[in-house]
Amino acid sequence: MGIRTGPYSYRIFAQILSNLVLCGLVILGFLLTPGRCKEIYPGCFSNQDCKKGEFCWRKEGCGGSGTCVPLPEVCIQVYDPVCGCDGRTYANACEAHLAGVNVAYAGECKNGPECIPDGDVAPQGSRDGQVNIGDAVLALRFALGLEIVTEEDRCHADVAPLGKNQQPNPDGQIIIGDALVILRKALGLIDFGSGKEIWKPAPGTTWQWQLTGEIDTSVEAEMFDVDLFGTPVEVIQELHRRGRKVICYFSAGTYEPWRPDASKFSEEVLGKPLKDWPDERWLDIRRLDLLGPIMKARLDLAVEKGCDGVEPDNVDAYQNDSGFPLTYEDQLLYNRWLAEEAHRRGLSVGLKNDLDQIPDLESYFDWALNEECFSYNECEKLLPFVNNGKAVFGVEYELDPADFCARANQVGFSFMKKRLDLDAWRLPCW
């Protein structure tokens, strides 16, 4: 019987040959330098291919080649949200381009904080929970503009570059480097995004909050909230041996001059001093181009030290005299960005205070932490968290436990009385 050589057979053969060639290109990519790749593929594939002050603009979508164009000099303050190729919501397309990010689609990002880059993209539209060479091939097709990239595809394929801890640090672009990273995972050379479950505490979870002094690891609590920079790795390891979850505190909205990374903050993002903490200054949270790398490095540090989650503090600058004309939308975008970046790294993240934005932020955060809601009669604003099965941790500094514990326990809050210096002392309600 002869071999059929109709159009259908040729299409199958062409597809097989295409896949073989693409596999070869992925493997060759290990040997190609960025300059060689640029010779093979004209235009740009990432912002690194462009000059300073430019970014790799694509007419549509997040994959394929683009054109180097200048970054916008100024953007009109209009809220016409778009979802960037980095999975973050921007106030408008100009704001996305100002950050060097292309627009995935109009409107706020739909993927939310559960989007974790893991390299599992194939089969397209029905991922199989595995990462193999087929995923690398499909990612390469995305990078070359041979396949349409959906938001779900972008979420899982944008895995490069890798951070110090060999975890993805998505840059909002699907390029050949993403395919190479996925291939390395498929070959067992690296591992990331392998299903680490993000800690989501239930209402009533017990806890300890200690940011000063030597950590008392003997305290009976399911979760310890400690300082990211000041807590030794050995203490975190000891708490884990005792079966505790460890949350690491850092300020995401203010500049603290005593922190080891203080020199990385440029003067243009530093605002007015905090009313009760004159050594600290508010940050211009609109400047993700300057603050983003610093906050990402802090989240990477949390992963390196073994923290189970993070407590970003001072995330309500828009309600304070910060020195910048910050809006509700500015704060919303920044807080969502923090949550998404934490989740990308497998970190649990809590919403600190910022009560008025809970309706728009609860779905992005795993738990809440509040100070003195009983003193200010505003605890009802926290109920969306417990109503959705999420813990609400809280403290009162002035009230006696008899004045708030019964009410806290009744609604499922995990409250205690603490001193302002947040040492080991506490009077828990449970």
Coordinates of C-alpha atoms in Angstrom, one line a residue:
M1 CA 0.0 0.0 0.0
G2 CA 1.4 3.4 -0.9
I3 CA 2.0 6.2 1.5
R4 CA -0.7 8.9 1.4
T5 CA 0.8 12.3 0.4
G6 CA -2.2 14.5 0.4
P7 CA -2.4 18.0 1.9
Y8 CA -3.3 16.7 5.3
S9 CA -0.2 14.4 5.5
Y10 CA 2.0 17.3 4.5
R11 CA 0.5 19.5 7.3
I12 CA 1.2 16.8 9.8
F13 CA 4.7 16.4 8.5
A14 CA 5.3 20.2 8.6
Q15 CA 4.0 20.4 12.1
I16 CA 6.3 17.6 13.3
L17 CA 9.2 19.2 11.5
S18 CA 8.3 22.6 13.0
N19 CA 8.3 21.1 16.5
L20 CA 11.7 19.4 16.0
V21 CA 13.2 22.6 14.7
L22 CA 11.8 24.5 17.6
C23 CA 13.2 22.0 20.1
G24 CA 16.5 22.4 18.4
L25 CA 16.3 26.2 18.7
V26 CA 15.5 25.9 22.4
I27 CA 18.5 23.7 23.0
L28 CA 20.7 25.9 20.9
G29 CA 19.5 28.8 23.0
F30 CA 21.7 27.6 25.8
L31 CA 24.7 28.4 23.5
L32 CA 23.4 31.6 21.9
T33 CA 24.3 34.9 23.4
P34 CA 21.6 37.7 23.5
G35 CA 23.5 39.4 20.7
R36 CA 23.4 36.3 18.4
C37 CA 19.7 35.9 19.1
K38 CA 19.1 39.4 18.0
E39 CA 21.0 38.8 14.8
I40 CA 18.7 35.8 14.1
Y41 CA 15.5 37.6 15.0
P42 CA 15.2 41.3 14.0
G43 CA 13.5 43.8 16.2
C44 CA 13.3 43.3 20.0
F45 CA 12.1 40.4 22.2
S46 CA 12.7 42.1 25.6
N47 CA 13.4 45.5 27.1
Q48 CA 17.1 44.4 27.4
D49 CA 17.3 44.6 23.6
C50 CA 16.4 48.3 23.7
K51 CA 18.4 51.4 24.6
K52 CA 18.1 53.2 27.9
G53 CA 14.8 55.1 28.0
E54 CA 13.1 52.7 25.6
F55 CA 11.0 49.5 25.9
C56 CA 10.1 46.7 23.6
W57 CA 6.6 47.7 22.4
R58 CA 4.2 45.1 20.9
K59 CA 1.2 46.1 18.9
E60 CA -0.9 43.5 20.8
G61 CA -0.3 40.6 23.2
C62 CA 2.6 39.6 25.3
G63 CA 4.7 37.4 23.0
G64 CA 6.6 37.7 19.8
S65 CA 8.9 40.4 18.6
G66 CA 8.3 44.1 19.0
T67 CA 9.8 47.5 18.3
C68 CA 12.0 49.6 20.6
V69 CA 10.1 52.9 21.3
P70 CA 10.8 55.7 23.8
L71 CA 9.1 55.4 27.3
P72 CA 6.3 58.0 27.7
E73 CA 7.5 61.2 29.4
V74 CA 4.3 61.9 31.2
C75 CA 0.9 60.2 31.6
I76 CA -2.5 61.8 32.1
Q77 CA -4.1 60.9 35.4
V78 CA -7.1 59.1 34.0
Y79 CA -8.3 55.7 35.4
D80 CA -8.9 53.6 32.4
P81 CA -7.4 50.3 33.7
V82 CA -5.5 47.8 31.6
C83 CA -3.9 44.5 32.6
G84 CA -0.2 44.5 31.9
C85 CA 1.8 41.6 30.5
D86 CA 3.3 41.3 34.0
G87 CA -0.1 40.5 35.4
R88 CA -0.5 43.8 37.2
T89 CA -3.4 46.3 36.8
Y90 CA -2.3 49.8 35.6
A91 CA -4.3 53.0 35.7
N92 CA -4.1 53.3 31.9
A93 CA -2.1 52.1 29.0
C94 CA 0.3 55.0 29.3
E95 CA 1.1 54.0 32.9
A96 CA 1.9 50.5 31.8
H97 CA 4.2 51.7 29.1
L98 CA 5.9 54.1 31.5
A99 CA 6.8 51.0 33.5
G100 CA 8.1 49.3 30.4
V101 CA 5.2 46.9 30.3
N102 CA 3.0 46.0 27.3
V103 CA -0.8 45.7 27.6
A104 CA -2.3 42.2 27.7
Y105 CA -5.9 43.4 27.6
A106 CA -8.2 46.2 28.6
G107 CA -9.7 46.2 32.1
E108 CA -8.3 45.1 35.5
C109 CA -6.4 41.9 35.6
K110 CA -8.6 38.9 36.0
N111 CA -6.1 36.3 37.1
G112 CA -5.8 37.8 40.6
P113 CA -3.2 36.8 43.1
E114 CA -3.5 33.0 42.5
C115 CA -1.4 33.3 39.3
I116 CA 1.8 31.4 40.0
P117 CA 4.4 31.0 37.1
D118 CA 5.3 27.3 37.0
G119 CA 6.1 26.6 33.3
D120 CA 3.1 24.4 32.8
V121 CA 1.6 25.7 29.5
A122 CA 0.9 22.6 27.4
P123 CA -1.4 21.4 26.0
Q124 CA -2.5 24.9 25.3
G125 CA -5.8 25.7 26.9
S126 CA -5.8 22.5 29.0
R127 CA -2.6 22.3 31.1
D128 CA -1.7 18.8 32.3
G129 CA 0.0 19.6 35.6
Q130 CA 3.5 18.6 34.3
V131 CA 6.4 20.4 32.8
N132 CA 8.2 18.7 29.9
I133 CA 9.9 19.6 26.7
G134 CA 6.5 20.2 25.1
D135 CA 5.9 23.1 27.5
A136 CA 9.3 24.6 26.4
V137 CA 8.4 24.2 22.8
L138 CA 5.0 25.9 23.3
A139 CA 6.7 28.7 25.3
L140 CA 9.1 29.2 22.4
R141 CA 6.2 29.5 20.0
F142 CA 4.7 32.2 22.2
A143 CA 8.0 34.0 22.2
L144 CA 8.3 33.9 18.4
G145 CA 4.7 35.1 18.0
L146 CA 3.6 31.8 16.4
E147 CA 0.8 31.3 19.0
I148 CA -1.8 33.6 20.5
V149 CA -0.9 34.1 24.2
T150 CA -3.9 34.2 26.6
E151 CA -3.7 35.7 30.0
E152 CA -3.5 32.2 31.5
D153 CA -0.7 31.3 29.1
R154 CA 1.2 34.4 30.1
C155 CA 0.8 33.7 33.8
H156 CA 2.4 30.2 33.5
A157 CA 5.0 30.9 30.8
D158 CA 6.5 34.1 32.2
V159 CA 9.2 32.5 34.4
A160 CA 12.3 34.4 33.5
P161 CA 14.5 35.8 34.8
L162 CA 15.2 33.6 37.8
G163 CA 16.0 35.3 41.2
K164 CA 18.8 34.4 43.5
N165 CA 16.7 31.6 45.0
Q166 CA 16.1 30.1 41.6
Q167 CA 12.4 31.2 41.7
P168 CA 10.7 33.0 38.8
N169 CA 10.9 36.8 38.8
P170 CA 8.4 37.5 35.9
D171 CA 9.2 40.6 33.8
G172 CA 5.9 40.8 31.9
Q173 CA 7.4 39.4 28.7
I174 CA 7.5 36.0 27.1
I175 CA 10.8 35.6 25.3
I176 CA 13.2 32.9 24.4
G177 CA 14.7 33.0 27.9
D178 CA 11.4 31.8 29.3
A179 CA 11.4 28.8 27.1
L180 CA 15.0 28.0 28.1
V181 CA 14.1 28.2 31.8
I182 CA 11.1 25.9 31.3
L183 CA 13.4 23.5 29.4
R184 CA 15.8 23.5 32.3
K185 CA 12.9 22.6 34.6
A186 CA 11.7 19.9 32.2
L187 CA 15.2 18.3 32.3
G188 CA 15.3 18.4 36.1
L189 CA 18.1 21.0 36.2
I190 CA 16.0 23.4 38.3
D191 CA 12.7 23.3 40.2
F192 CA 10.2 26.0 41.0
G193 CA 6.5 26.6 41.3
S194 CA 6.1 23.0 42.2
G195 CA 2.8 23.3 44.0
K196 CA 3.9 24.8 47.2
E197 CA 0.7 25.6 49.0
I198 CA 0.3 29.2 50.2
W199 CA -0.6 29.4 53.8
K200 CA -4.1 30.6 54.3
P201 CA -5.0 30.7 58.0
A202 CA -8.6 30.1 59.2
P203 CA -10.4 32.4 61.6
G204 CA -9.3 31.7 65.2
T205 CA -5.7 30.9 64.3
T206 CA -3.5 31.8 67.3
W207 CA -0.4 34.0 66.9
Q208 CA 2.4 36.0 68.4
W209 CA 3.7 39.4 67.1
Q210 CA 7.2 40.2 68.2
L211 CA 9.3 42.8 66.3
T212 CA 11.7 43.8 69.1
G213 CA 14.0 41.9 71.4
E214 CA 15.2 38.3 71.3
I215 CA 12.4 36.2 69.9
D216 CA 10.8 34.0 72.6
T217 CA 10.2 30.8 70.5
S218 CA 8.5 29.1 73.5
V219 CA 5.3 31.1 73.2
E220 CA 2.3 28.9 72.4
A221 CA 1.1 30.2 69.0
E222 CA 0.4 28.7 65.6
M223 CA 2.0 31.7 63.8
F224 CA 4.8 34.1 64.7
D225 CA 5.1 37.5 63.0
V226 CA 8.7 38.7 63.2
D227 CA 10.9 41.3 61.6
L228 CA 12.2 40.3 58.1
F229 CA 15.7 41.9 58.5
G230 CA 16.3 41.5 62.2
T231 CA 15.3 37.9 62.7
P232 CA 18.1 35.4 62.2
V233 CA 17.5 32.4 59.9
E234 CA 18.3 30.1 62.9
V235 CA 15.3 31.5 64.8
I236 CA 13.0 30.9 61.8
Q237 CA 14.3 27.4 61.5
E238 CA 13.7 26.8 65.2
L239 CA 10.1 28.0 64.9
H240 CA 9.6 25.7 62.0
R241 CA 10.9 22.8 64.0
R242 CA 8.3 23.6 66.6
G243 CA 5.6 23.5 63.9
R244 CA 5.0 27.2 63.7
K245 CA 4.3 29.3 60.6
V246 CA 6.6 32.4 60.3
I247 CA 5.4 35.7 58.8
C248 CA 8.1 38.3 58.1
Y249 CA 7.4 42.0 58.6
F250 CA 8.7 44.8 56.5
S251 CA 7.5 48.3 55.7
A252 CA 6.2 48.5 52.1
G253 CA 5.0 52.1 52.3
T254 CA 7.7 54.0 54.2
Y255 CA 11.4 54.6 54.1
E256 CA 13.3 53.4 57.2
P257 CA 16.9 54.8 57.2
W258 CA 18.2 52.0 59.4
R259 CA 17.4 49.1 57.1
P260 CA 20.3 47.5 55.2
D261 CA 18.8 48.4 51.8
A262 CA 18.1 52.1 52.7
S263 CA 20.7 53.3 50.2
K264 CA 18.7 51.9 47.3
F265 CA 15.8 54.4 47.8
S266 CA 16.3 57.6 45.7
E267 CA 15.4 60.9 47.1
E268 CA 12.6 61.5 44.6
V269 CA 10.4 58.7 46.1
L270 CA 10.8 60.0 49.7
G271 CA 7.9 62.1 51.1
K272 CA 7.0 63.6 54.4
P273 CA 7.9 62.0 57.8
L274 CA 5.3 59.9 59.5
K275 CA 3.4 61.7 62.2
D276 CA 4.2 59.3 65.0
W277 CA 7.5 58.0 63.6
P278 CA 9.6 61.0 62.5
D279 CA 12.5 58.9 61.4
E280 CA 10.4 57.2 58.7
R281 CA 9.2 58.9 55.5
W282 CA 6.3 58.0 53.2
L283 CA 7.1 56.6 49.8
D284 CA 5.7 57.6 46.4
I285 CA 4.0 54.3 45.7
R286 CA 3.2 55.3 42.1
R287 CA 6.9 54.9 41.2
L288 CA 7.0 51.1 40.8
D289 CA 9.8 51.6 38.4
L290 CA 11.9 52.6 41.4
L291 CA 10.3 50.9 44.3
G292 CA 9.4 47.6 42.5
P293 CA 13.0 46.2 42.4
I294 CA 13.5 47.0 46.1
M295 CA 10.3 45.4 47.2
K296 CA 10.9 42.4 45.0
A297 CA 14.3 42.0 46.7
R298 CA 12.7 42.1 50.1
L299 CA 10.2 39.4 49.0
D300 CA 13.1 37.3 47.7
L301 CA 14.8 37.7 51.0
A302 CA 11.7 36.4 52.8
V303 CA 11.9 33.3 50.6
E304 CA 15.6 32.8 51.2
K305 CA 15.2 33.0 54.9
G306 CA 12.3 30.5 54.9
C307 CA 9.4 32.8 55.8
D308 CA 6.0 31.3 55.1
G309 CA 4.5 34.8 54.4
V310 CA 4.9 38.5 54.8
E311 CA 3.3 41.4 56.5
P312 CA 3.8 44.6 54.4
D313 CA 3.2 47.6 56.6
N314 CA 2.1 51.2 55.9
V315 CA -0.1 50.3 52.9
D316 CA -2.6 53.2 53.4
A317 CA -0.5 56.1 52.4
Y318 CA -3.3 57.6 50.3
Q319 CA -5.1 58.4 53.6
N320 CA -2.1 60.2 55.1
D321 CA -0.2 63.4 54.5
S322 CA 2.5 61.7 52.5
G323 CA 3.7 64.6 50.5
F324 CA 2.4 63.1 47.3
P325 CA -1.0 63.4 45.6
L326 CA -1.8 59.7 46.1
T327 CA -5.3 58.5 45.2
Y328 CA -7.4 55.5 46.2
E329 CA -6.6 53.9 42.9
D330 CA -2.8 54.5 43.4
Q331 CA -3.0 52.6 46.7
L332 CA -5.2 49.9 45.2
L333 CA -2.8 49.2 42.4
Y334 CA 0.2 49.1 44.7
N335 CA -1.4 46.8 47.3
R336 CA -2.6 44.4 44.6
W337 CA 0.9 44.4 43.1
L338 CA 2.4 43.5 46.5
A339 CA 0.0 40.6 47.0
E340 CA 0.6 39.3 43.5
E341 CA 4.4 39.5 43.9
A342 CA 4.2 37.6 47.2
H343 CA 2.0 34.9 45.7
R344 CA 4.3 34.5 42.8
R345 CA 6.9 33.5 45.3
G346 CA 4.6 31.1 47.2
L347 CA 4.3 33.5 50.1
S348 CA 1.2 34.1 52.2
V349 CA 0.4 37.8 52.5
G350 CA -1.8 39.8 54.9
L351 CA -3.5 43.2 54.5
K352 CA -2.3 45.5 57.3
N353 CA -5.0 48.0 58.4
D354 CA -6.2 49.8 55.2
L355 CA -9.8 49.1 56.2
D356 CA -11.6 51.2 53.6
Q357 CA -10.1 49.2 50.7
I358 CA -11.1 45.8 52.1
P359 CA -14.0 45.5 49.6
D360 CA -11.5 45.8 46.7
L361 CA -8.6 43.9 48.3
E362 CA -9.9 41.0 50.4
S363 CA -9.8 38.6 47.5
Y364 CA -6.1 39.4 46.9
F365 CA -5.0 38.8 50.5
D366 CA -4.9 35.6 52.6
W367 CA -5.5 37.2 56.0
A368 CA -5.8 40.6 57.7
L369 CA -3.9 42.3 60.5
N370 CA -5.4 45.2 62.4
E371 CA -4.4 47.6 65.1
E372 CA -7.0 48.9 67.5
C373 CA -10.2 48.5 65.5
F374 CA -12.2 48.1 68.8
S375 CA -10.8 51.4 70.1
Y376 CA -12.0 53.1 66.9
N377 CA -15.3 51.2 66.5
E378 CA -14.4 50.0 63.0
C379 CA -14.1 46.2 63.4
E380 CA -17.1 45.5 61.2
K381 CA -15.0 46.5 58.2
L382 CA -12.9 43.4 58.7
L383 CA -15.8 40.9 58.6
P384 CA -15.4 40.1 54.8
F385 CA -12.2 38.2 55.7
V386 CA -13.8 35.9 58.3
N387 CA -16.9 35.6 56.2
N388 CA -14.6 34.1 53.5
G389 CA -12.8 31.8 55.9
K390 CA -9.7 34.0 56.4
A391 CA -8.1 34.9 59.7
V392 CA -8.2 38.4 61.2
F393 CA -5.3 39.0 63.5
G394 CA -5.3 42.1 65.7
V395 CA -4.0 43.9 68.7
E396 CA -5.2 46.6 71.1
Y397 CA -2.7 48.8 72.9
E398 CA -4.9 50.7 75.4
L399 CA -8.0 48.7 76.0
D400 CA -8.2 46.1 78.7
P401 CA -8.8 42.5 77.4
A402 CA -12.2 42.5 79.2
D403 CA -13.2 45.4 76.9
F404 CA -12.6 43.6 73.6
C405 CA -11.8 39.9 73.9
A406 CA -15.4 38.6 74.2
R407 CA -16.4 40.5 71.1
A408 CA -13.3 39.5 69.2
N409 CA -13.9 35.8 70.0
Q410 CA -17.5 36.0 69.1
V411 CA -16.8 37.1 65.5
G412 CA -13.7 34.8 65.1
F413 CA -11.0 37.4 65.4
S414 CA -7.6 36.5 66.8
F415 CA -6.9 39.5 69.1
M416 CA -4.6 40.2 72.0
K417 CA -3.3 43.1 74.0
K418 CA 0.3 44.2 73.2
R419 CA 2.7 47.0 74.1
L420 CA 3.5 49.5 71.5
D421 CA 7.1 48.3 71.2
L422 CA 5.8 44.9 70.2
D423 CA 8.2 42.9 72.4
A424 CA 7.4 39.3 73.6
W425 CA 4.8 40.3 76.2
R426 CA 1.1 39.7 75.3
L427 CA -2.3 39.0 76.7
P428 CA -4.2 36.9 74.2
C429 CA -7.9 36.5 74.0
W430 CA -7.9 32.8 73.4

